[in-house]
mmCIF file of C-alpha atoms in Angstrom:
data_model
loop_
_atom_site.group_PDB
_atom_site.id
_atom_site.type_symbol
_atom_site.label_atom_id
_atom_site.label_comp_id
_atom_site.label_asym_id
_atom_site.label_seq_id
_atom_site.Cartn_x
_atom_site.Cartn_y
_atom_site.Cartn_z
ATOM 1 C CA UNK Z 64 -40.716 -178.815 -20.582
ATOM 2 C CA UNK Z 65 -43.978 -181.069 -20.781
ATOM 3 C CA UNK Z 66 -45.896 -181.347 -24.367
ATOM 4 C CA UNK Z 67 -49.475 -181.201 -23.923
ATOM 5 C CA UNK Z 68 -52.426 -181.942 -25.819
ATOM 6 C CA UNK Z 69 -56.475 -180.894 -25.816
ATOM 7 C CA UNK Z 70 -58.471 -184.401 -25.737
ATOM 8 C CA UNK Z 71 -62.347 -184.359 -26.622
ATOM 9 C CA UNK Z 72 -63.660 -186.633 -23.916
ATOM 10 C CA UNK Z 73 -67.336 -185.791 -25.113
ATOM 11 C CA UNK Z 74 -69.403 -184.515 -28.216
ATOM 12 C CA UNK Z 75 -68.780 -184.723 -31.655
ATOM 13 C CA UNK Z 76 -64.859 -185.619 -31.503
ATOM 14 C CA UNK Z 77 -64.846 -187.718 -28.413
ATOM 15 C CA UNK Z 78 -62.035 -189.810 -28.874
ATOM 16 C CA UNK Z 79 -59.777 -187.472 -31.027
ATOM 17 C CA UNK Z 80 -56.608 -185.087 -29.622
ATOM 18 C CA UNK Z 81 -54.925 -182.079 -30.736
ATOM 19 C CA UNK Z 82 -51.366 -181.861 -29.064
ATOM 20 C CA UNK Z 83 -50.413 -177.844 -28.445
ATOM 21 C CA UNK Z 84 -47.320 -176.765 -30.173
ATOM 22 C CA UNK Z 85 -44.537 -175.621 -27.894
ATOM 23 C CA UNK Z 86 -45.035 -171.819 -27.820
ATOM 24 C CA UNK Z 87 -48.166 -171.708 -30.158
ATOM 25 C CA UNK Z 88 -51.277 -170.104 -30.196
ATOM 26 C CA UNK Z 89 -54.574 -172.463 -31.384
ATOM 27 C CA UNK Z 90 -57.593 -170.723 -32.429
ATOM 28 C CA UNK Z 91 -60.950 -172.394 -32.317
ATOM 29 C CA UNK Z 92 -63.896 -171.900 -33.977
ATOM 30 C CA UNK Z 93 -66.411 -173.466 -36.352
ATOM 31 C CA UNK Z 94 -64.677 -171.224 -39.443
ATOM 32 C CA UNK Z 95 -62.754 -174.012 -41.591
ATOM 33 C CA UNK Z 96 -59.571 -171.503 -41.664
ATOM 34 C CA UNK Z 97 -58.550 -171.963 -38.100
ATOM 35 C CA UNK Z 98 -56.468 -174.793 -36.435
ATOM 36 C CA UNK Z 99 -59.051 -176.476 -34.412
ATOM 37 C CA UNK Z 100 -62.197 -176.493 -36.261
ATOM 38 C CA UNK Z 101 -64.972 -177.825 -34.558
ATOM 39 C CA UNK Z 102 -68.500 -177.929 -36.836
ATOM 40 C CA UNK Z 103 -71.287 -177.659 -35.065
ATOM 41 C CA UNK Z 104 -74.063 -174.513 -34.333
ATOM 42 C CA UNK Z 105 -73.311 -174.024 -30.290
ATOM 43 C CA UNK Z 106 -69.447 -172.672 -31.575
ATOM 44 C CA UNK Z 107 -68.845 -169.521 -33.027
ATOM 45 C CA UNK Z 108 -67.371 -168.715 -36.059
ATOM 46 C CA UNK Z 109 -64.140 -167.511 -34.047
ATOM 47 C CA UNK Z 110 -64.610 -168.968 -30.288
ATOM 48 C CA UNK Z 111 -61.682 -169.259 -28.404
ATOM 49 C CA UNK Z 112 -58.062 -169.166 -28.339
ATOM 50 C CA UNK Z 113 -55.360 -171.699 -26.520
ATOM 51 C CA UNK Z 114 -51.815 -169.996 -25.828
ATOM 52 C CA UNK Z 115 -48.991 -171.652 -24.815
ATOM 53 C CA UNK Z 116 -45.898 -170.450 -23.318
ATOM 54 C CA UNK Z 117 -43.878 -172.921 -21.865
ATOM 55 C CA UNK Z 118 -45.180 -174.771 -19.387
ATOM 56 C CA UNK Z 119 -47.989 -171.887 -18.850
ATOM 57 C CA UNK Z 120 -51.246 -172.678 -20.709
ATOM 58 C CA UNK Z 121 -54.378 -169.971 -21.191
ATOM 59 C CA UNK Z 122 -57.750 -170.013 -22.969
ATOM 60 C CA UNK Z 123 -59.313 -167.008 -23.959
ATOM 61 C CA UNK Z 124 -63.279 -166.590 -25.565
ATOM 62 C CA UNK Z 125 -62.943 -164.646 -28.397
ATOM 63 C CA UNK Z 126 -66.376 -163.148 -27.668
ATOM 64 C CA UNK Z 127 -68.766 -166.048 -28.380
ATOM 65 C CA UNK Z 128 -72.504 -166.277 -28.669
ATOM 66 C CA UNK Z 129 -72.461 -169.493 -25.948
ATOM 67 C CA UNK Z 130 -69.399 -168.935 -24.305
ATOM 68 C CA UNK Z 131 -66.437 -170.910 -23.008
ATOM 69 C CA UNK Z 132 -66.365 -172.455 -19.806
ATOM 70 C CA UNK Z 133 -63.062 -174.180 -17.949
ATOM 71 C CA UNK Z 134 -64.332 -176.840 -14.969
ATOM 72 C CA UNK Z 135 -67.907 -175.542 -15.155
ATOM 73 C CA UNK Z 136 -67.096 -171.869 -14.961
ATOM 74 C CA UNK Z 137 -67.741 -168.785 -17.549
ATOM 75 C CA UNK Z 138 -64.721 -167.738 -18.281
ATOM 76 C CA UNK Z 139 -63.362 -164.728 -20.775
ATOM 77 C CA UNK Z 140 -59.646 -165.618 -19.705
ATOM 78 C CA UNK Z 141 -58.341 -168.529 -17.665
ATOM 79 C CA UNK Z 142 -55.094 -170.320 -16.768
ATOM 80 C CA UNK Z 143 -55.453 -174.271 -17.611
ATOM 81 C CA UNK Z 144 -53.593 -176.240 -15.746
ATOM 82 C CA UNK Z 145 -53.505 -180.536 -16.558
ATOM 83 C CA UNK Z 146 -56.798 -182.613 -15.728
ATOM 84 C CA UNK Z 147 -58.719 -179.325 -16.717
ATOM 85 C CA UNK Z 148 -62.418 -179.435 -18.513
ATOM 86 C CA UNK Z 149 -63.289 -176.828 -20.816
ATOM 87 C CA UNK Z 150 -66.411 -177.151 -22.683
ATOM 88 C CA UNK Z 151 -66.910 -175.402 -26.012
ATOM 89 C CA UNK Z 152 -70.393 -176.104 -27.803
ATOM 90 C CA UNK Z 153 -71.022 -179.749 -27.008
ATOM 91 C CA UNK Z 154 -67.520 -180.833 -26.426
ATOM 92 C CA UNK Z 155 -65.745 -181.574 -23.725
ATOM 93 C CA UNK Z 156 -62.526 -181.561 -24.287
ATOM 94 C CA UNK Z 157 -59.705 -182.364 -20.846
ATOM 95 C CA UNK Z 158 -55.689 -180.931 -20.933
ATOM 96 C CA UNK Z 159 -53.423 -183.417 -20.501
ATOM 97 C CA UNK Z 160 -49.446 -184.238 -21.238
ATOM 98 C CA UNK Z 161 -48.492 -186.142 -24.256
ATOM 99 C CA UNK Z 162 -45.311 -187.982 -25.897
ATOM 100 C CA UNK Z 163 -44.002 -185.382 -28.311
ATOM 101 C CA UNK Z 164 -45.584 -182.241 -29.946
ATOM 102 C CA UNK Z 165 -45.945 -181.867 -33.862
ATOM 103 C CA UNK Z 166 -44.717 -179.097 -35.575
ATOM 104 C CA UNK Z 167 -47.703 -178.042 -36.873
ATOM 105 C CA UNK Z 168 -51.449 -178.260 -36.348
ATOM 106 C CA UNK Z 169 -51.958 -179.683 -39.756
ATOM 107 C CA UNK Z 170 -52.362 -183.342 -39.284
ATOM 108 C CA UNK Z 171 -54.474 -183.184 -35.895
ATOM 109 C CA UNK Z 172 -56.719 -180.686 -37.464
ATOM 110 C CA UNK Z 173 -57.465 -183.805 -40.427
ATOM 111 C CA UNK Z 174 -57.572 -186.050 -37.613
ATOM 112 C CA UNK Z 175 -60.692 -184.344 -35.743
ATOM 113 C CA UNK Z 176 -62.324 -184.676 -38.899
ATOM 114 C CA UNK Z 177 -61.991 -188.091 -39.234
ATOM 115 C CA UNK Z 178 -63.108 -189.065 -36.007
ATOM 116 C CA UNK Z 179 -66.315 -186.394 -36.501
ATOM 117 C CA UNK Z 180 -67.152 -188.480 -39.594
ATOM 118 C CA UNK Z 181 -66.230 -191.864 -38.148
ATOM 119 C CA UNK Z 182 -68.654 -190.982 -35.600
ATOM 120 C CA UNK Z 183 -71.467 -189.777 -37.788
ATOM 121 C CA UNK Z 184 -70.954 -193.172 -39.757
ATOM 122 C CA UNK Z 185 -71.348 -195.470 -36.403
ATOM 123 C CA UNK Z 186 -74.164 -192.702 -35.680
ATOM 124 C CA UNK Z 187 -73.090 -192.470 -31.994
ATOM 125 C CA UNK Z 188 -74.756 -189.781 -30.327
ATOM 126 C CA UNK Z 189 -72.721 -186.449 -30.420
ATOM 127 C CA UNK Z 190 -73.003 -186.229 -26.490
ATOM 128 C CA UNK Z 191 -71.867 -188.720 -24.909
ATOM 129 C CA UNK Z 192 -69.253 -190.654 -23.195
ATOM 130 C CA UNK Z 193 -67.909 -192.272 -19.692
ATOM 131 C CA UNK Z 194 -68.907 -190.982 -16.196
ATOM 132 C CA UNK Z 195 -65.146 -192.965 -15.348
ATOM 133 C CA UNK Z 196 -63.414 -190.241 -17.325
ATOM 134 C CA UNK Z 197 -66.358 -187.336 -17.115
ATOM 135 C CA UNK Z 198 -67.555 -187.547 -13.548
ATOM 136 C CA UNK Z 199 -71.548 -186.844 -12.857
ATOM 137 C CA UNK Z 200 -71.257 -184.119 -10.603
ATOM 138 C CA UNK Z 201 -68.342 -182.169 -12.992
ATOM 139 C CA UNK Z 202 -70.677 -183.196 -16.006
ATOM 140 C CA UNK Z 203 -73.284 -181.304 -14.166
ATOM 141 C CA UNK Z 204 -71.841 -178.536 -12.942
ATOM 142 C CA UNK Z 205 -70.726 -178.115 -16.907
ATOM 143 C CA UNK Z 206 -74.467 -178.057 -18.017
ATOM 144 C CA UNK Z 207 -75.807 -175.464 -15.086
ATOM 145 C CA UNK Z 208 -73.300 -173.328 -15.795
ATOM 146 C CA UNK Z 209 -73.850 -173.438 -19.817
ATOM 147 C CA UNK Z 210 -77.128 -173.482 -19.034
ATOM 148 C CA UNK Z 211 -78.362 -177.029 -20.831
ATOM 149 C CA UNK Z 212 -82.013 -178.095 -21.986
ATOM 150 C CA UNK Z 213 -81.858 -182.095 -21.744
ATOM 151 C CA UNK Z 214 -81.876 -185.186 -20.670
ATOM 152 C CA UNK Z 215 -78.773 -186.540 -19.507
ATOM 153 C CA UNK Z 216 -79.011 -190.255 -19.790
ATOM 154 C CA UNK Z 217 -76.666 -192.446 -17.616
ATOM 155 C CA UNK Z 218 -76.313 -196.182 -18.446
ATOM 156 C CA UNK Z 219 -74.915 -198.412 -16.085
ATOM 157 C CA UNK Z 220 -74.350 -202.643 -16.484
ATOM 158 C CA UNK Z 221 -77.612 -202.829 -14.624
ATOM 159 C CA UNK Z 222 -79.546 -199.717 -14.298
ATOM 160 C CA UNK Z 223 -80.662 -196.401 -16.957
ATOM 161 C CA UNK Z 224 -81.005 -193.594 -14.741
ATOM 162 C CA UNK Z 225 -82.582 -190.130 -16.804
ATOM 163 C CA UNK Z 226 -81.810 -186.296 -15.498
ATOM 164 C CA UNK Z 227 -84.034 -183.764 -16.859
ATOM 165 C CA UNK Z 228 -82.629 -180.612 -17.192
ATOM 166 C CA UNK Z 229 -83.886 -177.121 -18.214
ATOM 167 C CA UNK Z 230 -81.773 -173.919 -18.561
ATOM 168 C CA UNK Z 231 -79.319 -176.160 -16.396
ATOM 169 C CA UNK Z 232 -82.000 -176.615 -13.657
ATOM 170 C CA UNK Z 233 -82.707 -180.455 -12.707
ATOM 171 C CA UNK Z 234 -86.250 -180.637 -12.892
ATOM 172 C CA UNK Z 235 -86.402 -184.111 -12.631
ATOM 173 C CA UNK Z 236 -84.950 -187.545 -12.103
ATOM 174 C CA UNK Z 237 -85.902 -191.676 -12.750
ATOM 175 C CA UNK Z 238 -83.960 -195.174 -12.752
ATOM 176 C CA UNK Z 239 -84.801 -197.362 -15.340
ATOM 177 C CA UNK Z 240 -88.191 -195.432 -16.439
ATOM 178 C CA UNK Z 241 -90.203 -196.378 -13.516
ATOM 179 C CA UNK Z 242 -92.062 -194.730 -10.486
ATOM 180 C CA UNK Z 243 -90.410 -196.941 -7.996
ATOM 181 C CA UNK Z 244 -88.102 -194.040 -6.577
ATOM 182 C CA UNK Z 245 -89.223 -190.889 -6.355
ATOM 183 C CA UNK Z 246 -87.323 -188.320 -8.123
ATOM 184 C CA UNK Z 247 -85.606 -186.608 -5.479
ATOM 185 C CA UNK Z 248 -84.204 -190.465 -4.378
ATOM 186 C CA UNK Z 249 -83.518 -191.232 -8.292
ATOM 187 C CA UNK Z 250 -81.353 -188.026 -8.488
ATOM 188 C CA UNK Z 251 -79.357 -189.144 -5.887
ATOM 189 C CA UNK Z 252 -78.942 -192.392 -6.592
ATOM 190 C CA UNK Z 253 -77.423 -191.660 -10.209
ATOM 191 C CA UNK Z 254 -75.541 -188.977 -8.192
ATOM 192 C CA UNK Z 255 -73.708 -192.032 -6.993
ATOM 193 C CA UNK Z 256 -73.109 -194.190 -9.772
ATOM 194 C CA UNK Z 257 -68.951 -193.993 -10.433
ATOM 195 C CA UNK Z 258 -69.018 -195.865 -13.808
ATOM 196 C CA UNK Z 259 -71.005 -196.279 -16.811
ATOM 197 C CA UNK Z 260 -71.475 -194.129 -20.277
ATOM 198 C CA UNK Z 261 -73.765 -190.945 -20.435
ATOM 199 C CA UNK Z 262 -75.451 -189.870 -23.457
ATOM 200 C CA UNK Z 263 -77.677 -186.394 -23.917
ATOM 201 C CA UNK Z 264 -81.202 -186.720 -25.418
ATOM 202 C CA UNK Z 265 -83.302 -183.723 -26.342
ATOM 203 C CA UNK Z 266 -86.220 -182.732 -23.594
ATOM 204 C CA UNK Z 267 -89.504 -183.378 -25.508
ATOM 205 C CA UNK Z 268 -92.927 -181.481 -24.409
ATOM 206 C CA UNK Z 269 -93.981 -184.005 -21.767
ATOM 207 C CA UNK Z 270 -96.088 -184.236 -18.779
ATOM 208 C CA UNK Z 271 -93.693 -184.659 -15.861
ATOM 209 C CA UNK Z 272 -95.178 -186.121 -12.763
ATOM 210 C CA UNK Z 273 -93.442 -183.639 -10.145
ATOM 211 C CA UNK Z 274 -90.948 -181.164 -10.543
ATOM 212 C CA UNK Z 275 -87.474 -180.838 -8.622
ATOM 213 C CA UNK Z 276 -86.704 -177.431 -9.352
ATOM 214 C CA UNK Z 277 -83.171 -178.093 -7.953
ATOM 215 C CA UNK Z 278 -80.150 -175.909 -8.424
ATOM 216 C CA UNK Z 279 -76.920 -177.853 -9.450
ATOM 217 C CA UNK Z 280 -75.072 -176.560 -6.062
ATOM 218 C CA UNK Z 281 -78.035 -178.146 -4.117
ATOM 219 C CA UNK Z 282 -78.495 -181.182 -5.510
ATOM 220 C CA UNK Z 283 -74.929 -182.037 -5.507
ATOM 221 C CA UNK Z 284 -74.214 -181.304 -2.117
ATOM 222 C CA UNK Z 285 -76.947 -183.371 -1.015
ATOM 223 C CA UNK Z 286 -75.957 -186.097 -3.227
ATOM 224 C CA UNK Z 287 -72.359 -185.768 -2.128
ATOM 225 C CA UNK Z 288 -73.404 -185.713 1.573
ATOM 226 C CA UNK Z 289 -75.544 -189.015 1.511
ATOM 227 C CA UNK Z 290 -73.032 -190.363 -0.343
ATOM 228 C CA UNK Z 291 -70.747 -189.799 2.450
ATOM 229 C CA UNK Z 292 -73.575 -191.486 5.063
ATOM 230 C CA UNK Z 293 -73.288 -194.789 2.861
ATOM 231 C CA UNK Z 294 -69.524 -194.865 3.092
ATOM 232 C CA UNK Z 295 -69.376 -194.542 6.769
ATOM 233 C CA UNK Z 296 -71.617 -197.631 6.319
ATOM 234 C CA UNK Z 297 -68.644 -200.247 5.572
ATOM 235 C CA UNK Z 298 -70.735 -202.160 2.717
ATOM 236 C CA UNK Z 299 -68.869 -203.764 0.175
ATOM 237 C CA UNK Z 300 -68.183 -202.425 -3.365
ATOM 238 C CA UNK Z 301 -71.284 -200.888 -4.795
ATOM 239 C CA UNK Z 302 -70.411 -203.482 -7.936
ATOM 240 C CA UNK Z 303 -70.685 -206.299 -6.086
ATOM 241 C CA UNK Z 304 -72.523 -209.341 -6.613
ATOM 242 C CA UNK Z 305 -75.280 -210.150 -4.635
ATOM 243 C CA UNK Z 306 -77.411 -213.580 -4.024
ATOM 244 C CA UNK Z 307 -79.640 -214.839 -1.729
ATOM 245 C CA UNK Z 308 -78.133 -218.225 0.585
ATOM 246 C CA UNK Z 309 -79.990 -221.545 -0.974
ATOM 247 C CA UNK Z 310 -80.985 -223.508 1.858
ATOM 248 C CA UNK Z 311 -81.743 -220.454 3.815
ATOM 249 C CA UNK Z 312 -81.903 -221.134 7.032
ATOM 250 C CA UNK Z 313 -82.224 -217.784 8.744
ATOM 251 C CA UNK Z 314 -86.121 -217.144 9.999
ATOM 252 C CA UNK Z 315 -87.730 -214.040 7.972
ATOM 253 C CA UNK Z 316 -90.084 -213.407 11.019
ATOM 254 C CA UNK Z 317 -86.775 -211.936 12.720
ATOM 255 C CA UNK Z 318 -86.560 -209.482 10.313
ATOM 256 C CA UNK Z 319 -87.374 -205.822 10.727
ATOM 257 C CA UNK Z 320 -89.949 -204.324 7.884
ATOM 258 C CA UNK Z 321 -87.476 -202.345 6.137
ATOM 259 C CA UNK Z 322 -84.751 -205.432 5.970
ATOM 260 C CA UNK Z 323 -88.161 -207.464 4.893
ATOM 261 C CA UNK Z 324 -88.289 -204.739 2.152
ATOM 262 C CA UNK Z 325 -84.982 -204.851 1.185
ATOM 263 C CA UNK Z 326 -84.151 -208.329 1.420
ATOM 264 C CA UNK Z 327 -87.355 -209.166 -1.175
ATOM 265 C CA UNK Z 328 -85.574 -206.287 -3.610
ATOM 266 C CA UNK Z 329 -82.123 -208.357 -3.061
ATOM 267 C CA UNK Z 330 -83.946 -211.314 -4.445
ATOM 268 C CA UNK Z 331 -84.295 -210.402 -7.660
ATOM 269 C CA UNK Z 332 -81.195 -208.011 -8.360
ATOM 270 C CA UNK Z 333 -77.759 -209.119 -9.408
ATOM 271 C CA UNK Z 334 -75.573 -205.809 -7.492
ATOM 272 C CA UNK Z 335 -75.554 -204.265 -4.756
ATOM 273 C CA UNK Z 336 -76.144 -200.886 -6.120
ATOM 274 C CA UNK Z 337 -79.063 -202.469 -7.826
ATOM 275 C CA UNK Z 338 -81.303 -203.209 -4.865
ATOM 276 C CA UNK Z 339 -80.201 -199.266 -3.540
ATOM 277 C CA UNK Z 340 -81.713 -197.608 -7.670
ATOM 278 C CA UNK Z 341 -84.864 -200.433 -6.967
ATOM 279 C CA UNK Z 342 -85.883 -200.104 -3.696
ATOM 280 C CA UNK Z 343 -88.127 -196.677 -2.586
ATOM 281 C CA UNK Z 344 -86.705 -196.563 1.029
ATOM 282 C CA UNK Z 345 -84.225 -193.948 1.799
ATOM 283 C CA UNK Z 346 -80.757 -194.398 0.791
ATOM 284 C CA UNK Z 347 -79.102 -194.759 4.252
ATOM 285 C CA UNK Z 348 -82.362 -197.330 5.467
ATOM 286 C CA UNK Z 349 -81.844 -199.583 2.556
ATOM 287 C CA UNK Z 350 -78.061 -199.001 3.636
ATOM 288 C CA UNK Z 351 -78.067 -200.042 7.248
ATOM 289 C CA UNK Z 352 -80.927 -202.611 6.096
ATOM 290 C CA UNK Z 353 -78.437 -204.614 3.758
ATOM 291 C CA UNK Z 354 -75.460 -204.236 6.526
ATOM 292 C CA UNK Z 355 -77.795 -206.276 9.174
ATOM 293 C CA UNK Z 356 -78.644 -208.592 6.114
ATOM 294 C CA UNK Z 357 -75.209 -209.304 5.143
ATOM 295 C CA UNK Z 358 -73.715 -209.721 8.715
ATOM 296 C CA UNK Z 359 -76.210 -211.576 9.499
ATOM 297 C CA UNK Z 360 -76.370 -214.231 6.860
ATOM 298 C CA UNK Z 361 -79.457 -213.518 5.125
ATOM 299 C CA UNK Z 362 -77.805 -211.771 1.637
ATOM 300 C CA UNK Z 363 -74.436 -212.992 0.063
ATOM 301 C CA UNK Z 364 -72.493 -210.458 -1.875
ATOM 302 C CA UNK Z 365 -69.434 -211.573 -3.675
ATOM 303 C CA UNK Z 366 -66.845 -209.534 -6.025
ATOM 304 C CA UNK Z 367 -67.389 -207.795 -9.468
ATOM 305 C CA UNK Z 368 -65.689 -209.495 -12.031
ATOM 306 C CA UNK Z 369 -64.223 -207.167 -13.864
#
């Protein structure tokens, strides 16, 4: 029989784990009397409850004002099964197998504490964490369903990509705080992204130039379908590094405009991604664009070091 554990991937405990006791039940709520106490407004007093029966793992909401949801779904009872999200106030927290199981709840309950106030004294955002172990569209799908006011924040090596969100509607979308992309194409192209950290800010009273007014189901299955035009493409790793040859001897006047456009945005970015979250022209143009460029000579790329 496997052991299993609850780890916080995001909010307030990201980082910390509470391993299930063989044939246990694990209440959780904000009230300090239960076994997994989590402190924070968006969880009830009583919230929800883990049982465990062998290898056969529920959740249950124990009524709660904002509700629990399992892989972006309301749920009042639910089978979890390993690799599992469930989202309770502003945690995230995944199922997964562990070592050994302890005999009692004690010591993990001390331990979320600990990593609550270890992360209140590095004053890390309570929100946050990697797109490699959360991934963008599940992280979204999370906050339509819950119903989020926000901006989700995305940082990459390179690039800052913003997601406005309201009620859990994407309302709209930048890279790196400019106008260059419009939002629809700045959406998308953090749709993409497949590593970096993501934090959530609050949505301030602000004059947005444009509004989306996208569902969640839309946006990602447009963002899901270009995504599947690029990779019928054949470029290299999104991560990898790009330079311009030095002699080049290739003549620009045999360039088309769009690889003129692209091929100036090359010139001053280090990835490939990059020149797609800096350049306005459509995703699959800039695509095909830097495929001529490359095969032809014009752009180098080379490997990410990682």
């Amino acid at each position: 029989m496997k052991n299993y554990a609850m780890r916080f991937i995001s909010g307030k405990y990201q980082g910390g784990e509470f391993p299930l006791p063989p044939d246990s039940e694990v209440v959780v709520g904000r009230s300090s009397d239960l076994d997994m106490v989590l402190v924070e407004d968006m969880v009830s007093r009583r919230h929800s409850k883990i049982t465990v029966k062998g290898d056969a793992i529920t959740i249950q909401d124990l009524g709660s004002t904002n509700g629990t949801f399992v892989n972006g779904e309301r749920i009042e009872h639910a089978a979890l099964s390993e690799g599992d999200r469930v989202l309770i106030g502003t945690s995230i927290i995944k199922l997964v197998t562990t070592d050994a199981a302890p005999a009692s709840v004690a010591r993990p309950k001390k331990q979320l504490e600990e990593v609550a106030a270890g992360r209140r004294a590095n004053q890390v955002r309570s929100m946050s964490g990697a797109i490699d172990e959360v991934p963008l569209p599940d992280l979204l799908q999370l906050f339509g369903s819950s119903k989020k006011t926000g901006v989700l924040a995305v940082r990459t090596e390179t690039d800052l990509g913003k997601i406005f969100l309201e009620n859990g509607s994407i309302v709209f979308a930048s890279v790196n705080d400019t106008d260059v992309l419009s939002p629809d194409k700045a959406l998308y192209r953090v749709l993409t992204w497949r590593t970096g950290t993501f934090y959530m800010e609050p949505l301030d009273e602000m004059d947005l130039p444009g509004r989306l007014e996208l569902s969640t189901e839309a946006a990602l299955m447009e963002g899901m379908r270009l995504l599947d035009e690029l990779g019928r493409l054949g470029l290299p790793e999104m991560r990898s590094k790009v330079s311009i040859p030095s002699p080049l001897t290739q003549p620009l006047r045999e360039l088309s405009p769009e690889e003129l456009d692209v091929f100036q945005v090359a010139m001053s970015q280090p990835q490939l991604e990059a020149v797609f979250n800096n350049c306005p022209l459509d995703d699959q143009v800039v695509g095909t664009a830097l495929k001529g460029l490359i095969e032809r000579g014009y752009v180098k790329t080379a490997p990410p070091e990682d």
